[in-house]
Amino acid sequence: MKIGTKVIHGGLSPDPATGAIMTPIYQTTTYHQPRPGEHQGYEYSRSKNPTRDALEKNLAAIENGKYGLCFGSGMAAIDAILKLLNPGDEVISTGDLYGGSYRLFTQVFEKFGIKFHFTEMNDFSKLDALVNEKTKLVWVETPTNPMLNLIDLNKAAHFAKKHNCLLGVDNTFASPYLQNPLDFGADIVMHSATKYLGGHSDVVMGALVVNDEKLAEKLYFIQNSSGAICGPMDAFLVLRGIKTLHIRMQRHCENGEKVAEFLNNHSAIDNMYWPGLVNHPNHEIAKSQMRGFGGMVSFNTIDDNYDAAKKIVSNVKVFSLAESLGGVESLCGHPASMTHAAIPKEEREKNGIKDSLIRLSIGIEDAEDLIADLKQAIEL
Ligand code: P1T
């Protein structure tokens, strides 16, 4: 099955109880048991719920994996991965990553004795020095948030395997339409389903997909024990969102290209970051592992002028200045004060996140209107 068919049918079948074509919202906490220990596969909705179950199967199908697990947010999904570790274990992570992930690593899990190393991942031979027998997880965002660096997934998988570590990939920016990390040897693929999967900025959710049965069992144990599940209404909304993922992503990519080209040629803009540009340092990696270049674009104002950046994000009219990404509507963000404020300034700037950096989530409106909006805000 190809992706356009999989998003609509993958892992799904008509509701066995009624024949309903669209998965019903099973808004129930519990299920009748005719006799103790006898049930139809569902006992209590923290453990299993038919609407969540359908979404988990659909997600597994579109990520080319076997097992899907959904959580109450992207952070809850990453939290579940980290709970696979023990005190003393170590993690190697991309230095450029979502500020909330950095905060979870350094302010929640370091307290429990897990050590994190943040590093660039453009040369894996340099990373051997960070590995020891306690290293258990390699954590990769690709494309990274917000600098849109690409990590070579084949090389990351090879590195993780060589050192007996799990490779976890945050695939939020690409979505399963553009990239399937499990195909490259990742052990766990993670999504903030809040973004492209939901696609309409109306639900917060996280997801994991894996191939290995034992790993799936361990993650299911954590999902059920810690209880950071998503509700059935949210599962329904994301199931519905996924049905148009392929169409939306095509438009996100087309608009991303047009906006990137406009900004790239504008004299008030410096340092465009969009993996589809031939002069993007990781363009070749993008071509080798992604099926398109996505709708996320970051850039600096010329001379790193913070006032100019503030002026742009305050004066857009079609774009909204807001956190988040991946919805049908275009958003702009100021990472240093918003999504990445949890990262200390010095650490942030080491990874290129200057005060002059603006991040755009290009929606699926008409590109001409998006470009006209940016033009008026830049030239005001
Ligand atoms: O917001 P939540 O669903 O918990 O997902 C967290 C998360 C994880 N990984 C990446 C790459 C993300 O971008 C996010 C959330 N990011 C934003 C809210 C943002 O505006 O960047």
mmCIF file of C-alpha atoms and ligand atoms in Angstrom:
data_model
loop_
_atom_site.group_PDB
_atom_site.id
_atom_site.type_symbol
_atom_site.label_atom_id
_atom_site.label_comp_id
_atom_site.label_asym_id
_atom_site.label_seq_id
_atom_site.Cartn_x
_atom_site.Cartn_y
_atom_site.Cartn_z
ATOM 1 C CA MET A 1 0.000 0.000 0.000
ATOM 2 C CA LYS A 2 1.238 3.495 -0.789
ATOM 3 C CA ILE A 3 1.095 6.352 1.687
ATOM 4 C CA GLY A 4 -2.075 8.028 0.337
ATOM 5 C CA THR A 5 -3.966 4.775 0.800
ATOM 6 C CA LYS A 6 -2.293 3.951 4.094
ATOM 7 C CA VAL A 7 -3.239 7.230 5.784
ATOM 8 C CA ILE A 8 -6.902 6.426 5.083
ATOM 9 C CA HIS A 9 -6.992 2.641 5.511
ATOM 10 C CA GLY A 10 -3.726 1.540 7.179
ATOM 11 C CA GLY A 11 -4.397 -0.682 10.208
ATOM 12 C CA LEU A 12 -8.099 0.245 10.155
ATOM 13 C CA SER A 13 -11.291 -1.703 9.539
ATOM 14 C CA PRO A 14 -14.992 -0.925 10.001
ATOM 15 C CA ASP A 15 -16.050 -0.905 13.647
ATOM 16 C CA PRO A 16 -16.718 -4.559 14.570
ATOM 17 C CA ALA A 17 -19.660 -3.669 16.854
ATOM 18 C CA THR A 18 -21.668 -1.591 14.340
ATOM 19 C CA GLY A 19 -19.944 -1.584 10.957
ATOM 20 C CA ALA A 20 -19.294 2.161 11.265
ATOM 21 C CA ILE A 21 -16.786 3.133 8.572
ATOM 22 C CA MET A 22 -15.290 5.919 10.674
ATOM 23 C CA THR A 23 -13.837 4.771 13.998
ATOM 24 C CA PRO A 24 -16.341 5.753 16.715
ATOM 25 C CA ILE A 25 -15.304 7.803 19.749
ATOM 26 C CA TYR A 26 -15.472 5.215 22.535
ATOM 27 C CA GLN A 27 -15.948 7.739 25.306
ATOM 28 C CA THR A 28 -15.935 5.155 28.077
ATOM 29 C CA THR A 29 -13.590 4.388 30.922
ATOM 30 C CA THR A 30 -14.621 0.786 31.430
ATOM 31 C CA TYR A 31 -16.162 -2.310 29.787
ATOM 32 C CA HIS A 32 -18.649 -4.940 30.914
ATOM 33 C CA GLN A 33 -17.184 -8.296 31.898
ATOM 34 C CA PRO A 34 -19.751 -11.151 31.833
ATOM 35 C CA ARG A 35 -17.663 -13.133 34.323
ATOM 36 C CA PRO A 36 -14.443 -12.301 36.215
ATOM 37 C CA GLY A 37 -11.501 -12.362 33.838
ATOM 38 C CA GLU A 38 -13.725 -12.609 30.720
ATOM 39 C CA HIS A 39 -13.860 -9.606 28.381
ATOM 40 C CA GLN A 40 -13.626 -8.618 24.717
ATOM 41 C CA GLY A 41 -10.077 -7.314 24.930
ATOM 42 C CA TYR A 42 -10.947 -4.120 26.764
ATOM 43 C CA GLU A 43 -11.031 -3.789 30.565
ATOM 44 C CA TYR A 44 -10.194 -0.187 31.407
ATOM 45 C CA SER A 45 -9.401 2.740 29.082
ATOM 46 C CA ARG A 46 -5.998 3.597 30.546
ATOM 47 C CA SER A 47 -4.910 0.122 29.465
ATOM 48 C CA LYS A 48 -6.726 -0.002 26.117
ATOM 49 C CA ASN A 49 -9.469 1.942 24.353
ATOM 50 C CA PRO A 50 -10.869 1.061 20.900
ATOM 51 C CA THR A 51 -10.504 4.595 19.466
ATOM 52 C CA ARG A 52 -6.910 4.909 20.686
ATOM 53 C CA ASP A 53 -6.262 1.351 19.532
ATOM 54 C CA ALA A 54 -7.377 2.230 15.979
ATOM 55 C CA LEU A 55 -5.126 5.300 15.929
ATOM 56 C CA GLU A 56 -2.155 3.333 17.262
ATOM 57 C CA LYS A 57 -2.588 0.758 14.464
ATOM 58 C CA ASN A 58 -2.955 3.486 11.839
ATOM 59 C CA LEU A 59 0.196 5.233 13.098
ATOM 60 C CA ALA A 60 2.149 1.973 13.006
ATOM 61 C CA ALA A 61 1.025 1.480 9.385
ATOM 62 C CA ILE A 62 2.071 4.942 8.191
ATOM 63 C CA GLU A 63 5.457 4.749 9.961
ATOM 64 C CA ASN A 64 6.159 1.296 8.472
ATOM 65 C CA GLY A 65 6.268 -0.135 11.990
ATOM 66 C CA LYS A 66 4.474 -2.872 13.892
ATOM 67 C CA TYR A 67 3.407 -1.241 17.148
ATOM 68 C CA GLY A 68 2.041 2.239 17.850
ATOM 69 C CA LEU A 69 1.496 3.894 21.234
ATOM 70 C CA CYS A 70 -0.248 7.201 21.870
ATOM 71 C CA PHE A 71 0.276 9.619 24.747
ATOM 72 C CA GLY A 72 -1.267 12.807 26.097
ATOM 73 C CA SER A 73 1.451 14.966 24.472
ATOM 74 C CA GLY A 74 4.713 14.715 22.584
ATOM 75 C CA MET A 75 6.539 15.333 25.857
ATOM 76 C CA ALA A 76 4.693 12.423 27.497
ATOM 77 C CA ALA A 77 5.833 10.187 24.620
ATOM 78 C CA ILE A 78 9.495 11.214 25.115
ATOM 79 C CA ASP A 79 9.048 10.814 28.885
ATOM 80 C CA ALA A 80 7.987 7.185 28.275
ATOM 81 C CA ILE A 81 11.148 6.516 26.241
ATOM 82 C CA LEU A 82 13.364 7.941 28.993
ATOM 83 C CA LYS A 83 11.641 5.683 31.536
ATOM 84 C CA LEU A 84 13.210 2.729 29.715
ATOM 85 C CA LEU A 85 16.524 3.909 31.247
ATOM 86 C CA ASN A 86 18.025 3.351 34.692
ATOM 87 C CA PRO A 87 19.911 5.746 36.983
ATOM 88 C CA GLY A 88 23.499 6.017 35.750
ATOM 89 C CA ASP A 89 22.550 5.503 32.090
ATOM 90 C CA GLU A 90 23.695 8.037 29.516
ATOM 91 C CA VAL A 91 22.078 9.573 26.449
ATOM 92 C CA ILE A 92 23.663 11.249 23.437
ATOM 93 C CA SER A 93 21.345 13.825 21.903
ATOM 94 C CA THR A 94 21.419 16.349 19.099
ATOM 95 C CA GLY A 95 22.385 19.729 20.567
ATOM 96 C CA ASP A 96 19.770 21.480 18.486
ATOM 97 C CA LEU A 97 16.385 20.197 19.624
ATOM 98 C CA TYR A 98 12.990 21.340 20.877
ATOM 99 C CA GLY A 99 13.422 23.407 24.057
ATOM 100 C CA GLY A 100 10.849 21.299 25.903
ATOM 101 C CA SER A 101 12.835 18.117 25.191
ATOM 102 C CA TYR A 102 15.993 19.814 26.505
ATOM 103 C CA ARG A 103 14.085 20.882 29.626
ATOM 104 C CA LEU A 104 12.721 17.360 30.216
ATOM 105 C CA PHE A 105 16.219 15.901 29.838
ATOM 106 C CA THR A 106 18.107 18.397 31.984
ATOM 107 C CA GLN A 107 15.538 19.454 34.580
ATOM 108 C CA VAL A 108 13.552 16.257 35.115
ATOM 109 C CA PHE A 109 15.624 13.205 34.186
ATOM 110 C CA GLU A 110 19.103 14.422 35.207
ATOM 111 C CA LYS A 111 17.683 14.535 38.742
ATOM 112 C CA PHE A 112 17.062 10.801 38.502
ATOM 113 C CA GLY A 113 20.694 10.118 37.598
ATOM 114 C CA ILE A 114 20.506 10.040 33.800
ATOM 115 C CA LYS A 115 23.337 11.890 32.049
ATOM 116 C CA PHE A 116 22.815 13.730 28.751
ATOM 117 C CA HIS A 117 25.443 14.711 26.203
ATOM 118 C CA PHE A 118 24.340 17.325 23.649
ATOM 119 C CA THR A 119 26.332 17.373 20.457
ATOM 120 C CA GLU A 120 26.376 18.045 16.741
ATOM 121 C CA MET A 121 25.836 14.891 14.715
ATOM 122 C CA ASN A 122 27.403 15.725 11.374
ATOM 123 C CA ASP A 123 30.410 13.447 11.949
ATOM 124 C CA PHE A 124 29.639 10.270 13.888
ATOM 125 C CA SER A 125 33.318 9.270 14.132
ATOM 126 C CA LYS A 126 33.749 12.208 16.543
ATOM 127 C CA LEU A 127 30.979 10.858 18.777
ATOM 128 C CA ASP A 128 32.786 7.645 19.771
ATOM 129 C CA ALA A 129 34.547 9.683 22.478
ATOM 130 C CA LEU A 130 31.198 10.342 24.185
ATOM 131 C CA VAL A 131 30.244 6.666 24.438
ATOM 132 C CA ASN A 132 30.859 4.295 27.326
ATOM 133 C CA GLU A 133 29.179 1.126 28.611
ATOM 134 C CA LYS A 134 26.457 3.249 30.269
ATOM 135 C CA THR A 135 25.331 4.852 27.000
ATOM 136 C CA LYS A 136 21.889 3.441 26.224
ATOM 137 C CA LEU A 137 20.085 5.891 23.954
ATOM 138 C CA VAL A 138 20.937 8.059 20.966
ATOM 139 C CA TRP A 139 18.315 10.788 20.557
ATOM 140 C CA VAL A 140 18.002 12.468 17.193
ATOM 141 C CA GLU A 141 15.757 15.198 15.894
ATOM 142 C CA THR A 142 15.832 15.474 12.105
ATOM 143 C CA PRO A 143 15.109 18.016 10.779
ATOM 144 C CA THR A 144 16.041 19.747 14.036
ATOM 145 C CA ASN A 145 13.868 22.339 15.740
ATOM 146 C CA PRO A 146 14.480 25.199 14.958
ATOM 147 C CA MET A 147 17.718 25.193 12.902
ATOM 148 C CA LEU A 148 16.543 22.574 10.368
ATOM 149 C CA ASN A 149 19.764 20.593 10.471
ATOM 150 C CA LEU A 150 19.536 17.094 9.054
ATOM 151 C CA ILE A 151 21.044 14.031 10.699
ATOM 152 C CA ASP A 152 21.981 11.118 8.449
ATOM 153 C CA LEU A 153 19.655 8.367 9.704
ATOM 154 C CA ASN A 154 21.664 5.505 8.167
ATOM 155 C CA LYS A 155 24.782 6.705 9.959
ATOM 156 C CA ALA A 156 22.904 7.339 13.219
ATOM 157 C CA ALA A 157 21.485 3.789 13.134
ATOM 158 C CA HIS A 158 24.895 2.317 12.375
ATOM 159 C CA PHE A 159 26.440 4.278 15.264
ATOM 160 C CA ALA A 160 23.712 3.233 17.718
ATOM 161 C CA LYS A 161 23.959 -0.418 16.711
ATOM 162 C CA LYS A 162 27.756 -0.421 16.981
ATOM 163 C CA HIS A 163 27.454 0.802 20.567
ATOM 164 C CA ASN A 164 24.441 -1.347 21.537
ATOM 165 C CA CYS A 165 22.206 1.677 22.066
ATOM 166 C CA LEU A 166 18.646 2.371 21.086
ATOM 167 C CA LEU A 167 18.167 4.992 18.391
ATOM 168 C CA GLY A 168 15.150 7.230 19.011
ATOM 169 C CA VAL A 169 14.147 9.689 16.286
ATOM 170 C CA ASP A 170 11.841 12.652 16.788
ATOM 171 C CA ASN A 171 10.136 12.729 13.378
ATOM 172 C CA THR A 172 7.786 15.613 14.198
ATOM 173 C CA PHE A 173 9.154 18.111 11.649
ATOM 174 C CA ALA A 174 9.151 15.645 8.748
ATOM 175 C CA SER A 175 5.937 13.666 9.456
ATOM 176 C CA PRO A 176 5.601 10.080 8.196
ATOM 177 C CA TYR A 177 4.711 11.447 4.764
ATOM 178 C CA LEU A 178 8.233 12.773 4.258
ATOM 179 C CA GLN A 179 10.382 10.385 6.282
ATOM 180 C CA ASN A 180 10.157 6.944 7.938
ATOM 181 C CA PRO A 181 13.090 6.559 10.364
ATOM 182 C CA LEU A 182 12.370 2.874 11.110
ATOM 183 C CA ASP A 183 13.231 2.105 7.453
ATOM 184 C CA PHE A 184 16.741 3.434 8.144
ATOM 185 C CA GLY A 185 17.235 1.299 11.260
ATOM 186 C CA ALA A 186 15.854 3.515 14.050
ATOM 187 C CA ASP A 187 14.421 1.599 17.020
ATOM 188 C CA ILE A 188 11.811 4.148 18.081
ATOM 189 C CA VAL A 189 10.133 6.885 16.069
ATOM 190 C CA MET A 190 8.438 9.632 18.028
ATOM 191 C CA HIS A 191 5.945 12.332 17.031
ATOM 192 C CA SER A 192 4.395 15.333 18.584
ATOM 193 C CA ALA A 193 1.050 14.409 16.985
ATOM 194 C CA THR A 194 0.001 17.930 17.965
ATOM 195 C CA LYS A 195 1.706 19.046 14.750
ATOM 196 C CA TYR A 196 1.371 17.595 11.224
ATOM 197 C CA LEU A 197 -0.426 14.396 12.251
ATOM 198 C CA GLY A 198 -3.326 16.237 13.891
ATOM 199 C CA GLY A 199 -2.741 19.020 11.413
ATOM 200 C CA HIS A 200 -5.424 21.457 12.600
ATOM 201 C CA SER A 201 -3.961 22.913 15.825
ATOM 202 C CA ASP A 202 -6.831 21.538 17.880
ATOM 203 C CA VAL A 203 -5.295 18.640 19.792
ATOM 204 C CA VAL A 204 -2.168 17.976 21.877
ATOM 205 C CA MET A 205 -0.866 14.414 21.564
ATOM 206 C CA GLY A 206 2.280 12.298 21.295
ATOM 207 C CA ALA A 207 3.034 9.013 19.586
ATOM 208 C CA LEU A 208 5.679 6.301 19.400
ATOM 209 C CA VAL A 209 6.087 3.567 16.792
ATOM 210 C CA VAL A 210 8.458 0.591 17.071
ATOM 211 C CA ASN A 211 9.089 -2.723 15.324
ATOM 212 C CA ASP A 212 10.523 -4.808 18.140
ATOM 213 C CA GLU A 213 7.928 -6.741 20.143
ATOM 214 C CA LYS A 214 9.893 -6.699 23.423
ATOM 215 C CA LEU A 215 10.496 -2.947 23.167
ATOM 216 C CA ALA A 216 6.783 -2.432 22.415
ATOM 217 C CA GLU A 217 5.900 -4.466 25.527
ATOM 218 C CA LYS A 218 8.206 -2.360 27.698
ATOM 219 C CA LEU A 219 6.763 0.899 26.336
ATOM 220 C CA TYR A 220 3.212 -0.406 26.740
ATOM 221 C CA PHE A 221 4.024 -1.283 30.360
ATOM 222 C CA ILE A 222 5.191 2.312 30.928
ATOM 223 C CA GLN A 223 2.195 3.764 29.060
ATOM 224 C CA ASN A 224 -0.210 1.760 31.209
ATOM 225 C CA SER A 225 1.704 2.168 34.488
ATOM 226 C CA SER A 226 2.401 5.904 34.227
ATOM 227 C CA GLY A 227 -0.929 6.540 32.533
ATOM 228 C CA ALA A 228 -0.021 9.471 30.269
ATOM 229 C CA ILE A 229 -2.521 8.338 27.633
ATOM 230 C CA CYS A 230 -4.572 10.436 25.204
ATOM 231 C CA GLY A 231 -8.346 10.583 25.406
ATOM 232 C CA PRO A 232 -10.682 8.968 22.836
ATOM 233 C CA MET A 233 -11.927 12.296 21.442
ATOM 234 C CA ASP A 234 -8.347 13.385 20.769
ATOM 235 C CA ALA A 235 -7.578 9.994 19.200
ATOM 236 C CA PHE A 236 -10.559 10.507 16.867
ATOM 237 C CA LEU A 237 -9.365 13.991 15.896
ATOM 238 C CA VAL A 238 -5.870 12.763 15.054
ATOM 239 C CA LEU A 239 -7.278 9.797 13.095
ATOM 240 C CA ARG A 240 -9.296 12.306 11.082
ATOM 241 C CA GLY A 241 -6.291 14.596 10.660
ATOM 242 C CA ILE A 242 -4.108 11.768 9.343
ATOM 243 C CA LYS A 243 -6.588 11.018 6.543
ATOM 244 C CA THR A 244 -5.459 14.209 4.760
ATOM 245 C CA LEU A 245 -1.795 14.107 5.843
ATOM 246 C CA HIS A 246 -0.508 13.410 2.313
ATOM 247 C CA ILE A 247 -2.516 16.215 0.694
ATOM 248 C CA ARG A 248 -1.607 18.712 3.408
ATOM 249 C CA MET A 249 2.082 17.804 3.340
ATOM 250 C CA GLN A 250 2.244 18.250 -0.433
ATOM 251 C CA ARG A 251 0.925 21.796 -0.017
ATOM 252 C CA HIS A 252 3.152 22.511 3.021
ATOM 253 C CA CYS A 253 6.161 21.517 0.881
ATOM 254 C CA GLU A 254 5.066 23.574 -2.163
ATOM 255 C CA ASN A 255 4.403 26.650 -0.036
ATOM 256 C CA GLY A 256 7.613 26.063 1.940
ATOM 257 C CA GLU A 257 9.588 26.182 -1.287
ATOM 258 C CA LYS A 258 7.914 29.384 -2.514
ATOM 259 C CA VAL A 259 8.359 31.185 0.815
ATOM 260 C CA ALA A 260 11.972 29.991 1.146
ATOM 261 C CA GLU A 261 12.761 31.262 -2.346
ATOM 262 C CA PHE A 262 11.208 34.646 -1.574
ATOM 263 C CA LEU A 263 13.128 35.039 1.689
ATOM 264 C CA ASN A 264 16.345 33.736 0.172
ATOM 265 C CA ASN A 265 16.258 36.555 -2.388
ATOM 266 C CA HIS A 266 15.297 39.323 0.042
ATOM 267 C CA SER A 267 18.071 41.771 0.964
ATOM 268 C CA ALA A 268 16.796 42.188 4.562
ATOM 269 C CA ILE A 269 17.089 38.465 5.252
ATOM 270 C CA ASP A 270 20.201 36.487 6.069
ATOM 271 C CA ASN A 271 20.924 32.775 6.657
ATOM 272 C CA MET A 272 17.887 30.965 5.294
ATOM 273 C CA TYR A 273 17.361 27.510 6.766
ATOM 274 C CA TRP A 274 15.194 25.244 4.597
ATOM 275 C CA PRO A 275 16.536 21.788 3.641
ATOM 276 C CA GLY A 276 15.303 22.122 0.061
ATOM 277 C CA LEU A 277 17.698 24.940 -0.792
ATOM 278 C CA VAL A 278 20.640 23.555 -2.793
ATOM 279 C CA ASN A 279 23.040 25.564 -0.630
ATOM 280 C CA HIS A 280 21.621 24.135 2.626
ATOM 281 C CA PRO A 281 24.594 22.270 4.163
ATOM 282 C CA ASN A 282 22.539 19.095 4.578
ATOM 283 C CA HIS A 283 20.638 19.248 1.276
ATOM 284 C CA GLU A 284 22.121 15.942 0.072
ATOM 285 C CA ILE A 285 21.107 14.161 3.296
ATOM 286 C CA ALA A 286 17.603 15.596 2.909
ATOM 287 C CA LYS A 287 17.396 14.252 -0.636
ATOM 288 C CA SER A 288 18.583 10.823 0.459
ATOM 289 C CA GLN A 289 16.142 10.278 3.345
ATOM 290 C CA MET A 290 13.173 12.624 2.856
ATOM 291 C CA ARG A 291 10.533 12.584 0.133
ATOM 292 C CA GLY A 292 10.151 16.368 0.237
ATOM 293 C CA PHE A 293 11.597 19.252 2.206
ATOM 294 C CA GLY A 294 8.691 20.245 4.426
ATOM 295 C CA GLY A 295 7.035 23.459 5.470
ATOM 296 C CA MET A 296 9.353 24.632 8.263
ATOM 297 C CA VAL A 297 11.571 27.592 7.432
ATOM 298 C CA SER A 298 13.908 29.541 9.756
ATOM 299 C CA PHE A 299 15.921 32.655 9.015
ATOM 300 C CA ASN A 300 17.871 35.511 10.565
ATOM 301 C CA THR A 301 17.373 39.170 9.871
ATOM 302 C CA ILE A 302 20.339 40.884 8.262
ATOM 303 C CA ASP A 303 23.128 41.827 10.727
ATOM 304 C CA ASP A 304 21.287 39.737 13.366
ATOM 305 C CA ASN A 305 19.067 42.705 14.063
ATOM 306 C CA TYR A 306 16.774 41.700 16.944
ATOM 307 C CA ASP A 307 14.612 44.818 16.558
ATOM 308 C CA ALA A 308 14.020 43.973 12.898
ATOM 309 C CA ALA A 309 13.044 40.424 13.900
ATOM 310 C CA LYS A 310 10.629 41.739 16.534
ATOM 311 C CA LYS A 311 9.121 44.099 13.968
ATOM 312 C CA ILE A 312 8.486 41.278 11.490
ATOM 313 C CA VAL A 313 6.830 38.875 13.939
ATOM 314 C CA SER A 314 4.723 41.706 15.419
ATOM 315 C CA ASN A 315 3.460 42.983 12.065
ATOM 316 C CA VAL A 316 2.446 39.856 10.172
ATOM 317 C CA LYS A 317 -1.289 39.626 9.501
ATOM 318 C CA VAL A 318 -1.926 36.282 7.788
ATOM 319 C CA PHE A 319 0.755 34.529 9.873
ATOM 320 C CA SER A 320 0.112 34.492 13.632
ATOM 321 C CA LEU A 321 2.860 34.878 16.217
ATOM 322 C CA ALA A 322 2.321 31.698 18.224
ATOM 323 C CA GLU A 323 4.051 28.573 19.499
ATOM 324 C CA SER A 324 3.531 25.239 17.710
ATOM 325 C CA LEU A 325 3.660 24.223 14.062
ATOM 326 C CA GLY A 326 2.260 21.810 11.514
ATOM 327 C CA GLY A 327 -1.293 23.136 11.350
ATOM 328 C CA VAL A 328 -3.166 24.260 8.227
ATOM 329 C CA GLU A 329 -2.621 27.891 9.263
ATOM 330 C CA SER A 330 0.731 29.659 9.013
ATOM 331 C CA LEU A 331 2.493 30.558 12.259
ATOM 332 C CA CYS A 332 5.644 32.460 13.036
ATOM 333 C CA GLY A 333 7.702 32.080 16.167
ATOM 334 C CA HIS A 334 10.639 33.642 17.945
ATOM 335 C CA PRO A 335 12.513 30.584 19.294
ATOM 336 C CA ALA A 336 14.773 32.507 21.713
ATOM 337 C CA SER A 337 11.819 33.864 23.698
ATOM 338 C CA MET A 338 9.254 31.143 22.985
ATOM 339 C CA THR A 339 9.876 27.479 22.098
ATOM 340 C CA HIS A 340 13.549 27.450 23.119
ATOM 341 C CA ALA A 341 13.510 29.844 26.071
ATOM 342 C CA ALA A 342 14.120 26.865 28.414
ATOM 343 C CA ILE A 343 17.619 26.476 26.938
ATOM 344 C CA PRO A 344 20.230 28.796 28.535
ATOM 345 C CA LYS A 345 21.190 31.640 26.153
ATOM 346 C CA GLU A 346 24.812 30.531 25.857
ATOM 347 C CA GLU A 347 23.799 26.945 25.008
ATOM 348 C CA ARG A 348 21.141 28.211 22.592
ATOM 349 C CA GLU A 349 23.561 30.456 20.732
ATOM 350 C CA LYS A 350 26.114 27.633 20.420
ATOM 351 C CA ASN A 351 23.508 25.939 18.236
ATOM 352 C CA GLY A 352 22.764 29.069 16.211
ATOM 353 C CA ILE A 353 19.549 30.104 17.962
ATOM 354 C CA LYS A 354 20.180 33.839 18.045
ATOM 355 C CA ASP A 355 17.726 36.522 19.104
ATOM 356 C CA SER A 356 17.392 37.468 15.436
ATOM 357 C CA LEU A 357 16.102 34.000 14.461
ATOM 358 C CA ILE A 358 12.519 33.678 13.224
ATOM 359 C CA ARG A 359 10.863 30.297 12.641
ATOM 360 C CA LEU A 360 7.946 29.897 10.248
ATOM 361 C CA SER A 361 5.484 27.061 10.069
ATOM 362 C CA ILE A 362 4.177 27.464 6.536
ATOM 363 C CA GLY A 363 0.508 26.525 6.314
ATOM 364 C CA ILE A 364 -1.584 25.495 3.343
ATOM 365 C CA GLU A 365 -3.042 28.892 2.440
ATOM 366 C CA ASP A 366 -2.293 30.481 -0.948
ATOM 367 C CA ALA A 367 1.463 31.063 -1.141
ATOM 368 C CA GLU A 368 0.984 34.470 -2.783
ATOM 369 C CA ASP A 369 -0.843 35.727 0.324
ATOM 370 C CA LEU A 370 1.840 34.356 2.633
ATOM 371 C CA ILE A 371 4.608 36.011 0.632
ATOM 372 C CA ALA A 372 2.730 39.329 0.445
ATOM 373 C CA ASP A 373 2.236 39.209 4.217
ATOM 374 C CA LEU A 374 5.933 38.595 4.905
ATOM 375 C CA LYS A 375 6.932 41.272 2.395
ATOM 376 C CA GLN A 376 4.800 43.949 4.071
ATOM 377 C CA ALA A 377 6.032 42.964 7.559
ATOM 378 C CA ILE A 378 9.708 42.979 6.467
ATOM 379 C CA GLU A 379 9.481 46.234 4.490
ATOM 380 C CA LEU A 380 7.258 48.192 6.909
HETATM 381 O O1 P1T B 1 3.930 19.933 22.477
HETATM 382 P P1 P1T B 1 4.035 18.436 22.533
HETATM 383 O O2 P1T B 1 2.949 17.711 21.798
HETATM 384 O O3 P1T B 1 4.231 17.919 23.925
HETATM 385 O O4 P1T B 1 5.363 18.046 21.705
HETATM 386 C C1 P1T B 1 6.643 18.368 22.126
HETATM 387 C C2 P1T B 1 7.581 18.436 20.946
HETATM 388 C C3 P1T B 1 8.443 17.388 20.709
HETATM 389 N N1 P1T B 1 9.297 17.386 19.647
HETATM 390 C C4 P1T B 1 9.332 18.433 18.798
HETATM 391 C C5 P1T B 1 10.281 18.397 17.649
HETATM 392 C C6 P1T B 1 8.483 19.518 18.977
HETATM 393 O O5 P1T B 1 8.557 20.528 18.099
HETATM 394 C C7 P1T B 1 7.593 19.538 20.086
HETATM 395 C C8 P1T B 1 6.709 20.696 20.380
HETATM 396 N N2 P1T B 1 7.105 21.869 19.726
HETATM 397 C C9 P1T B 1 6.494 23.085 19.812
HETATM 398 C C10 P1T B 1 5.419 23.327 20.578
HETATM 399 C C11 P1T B 1 7.116 24.144 18.979
HETATM 400 O O6 P1T B 1 6.478 25.184 18.717
HETATM 401 O O7 P1T B 1 8.248 23.930 18.547
#
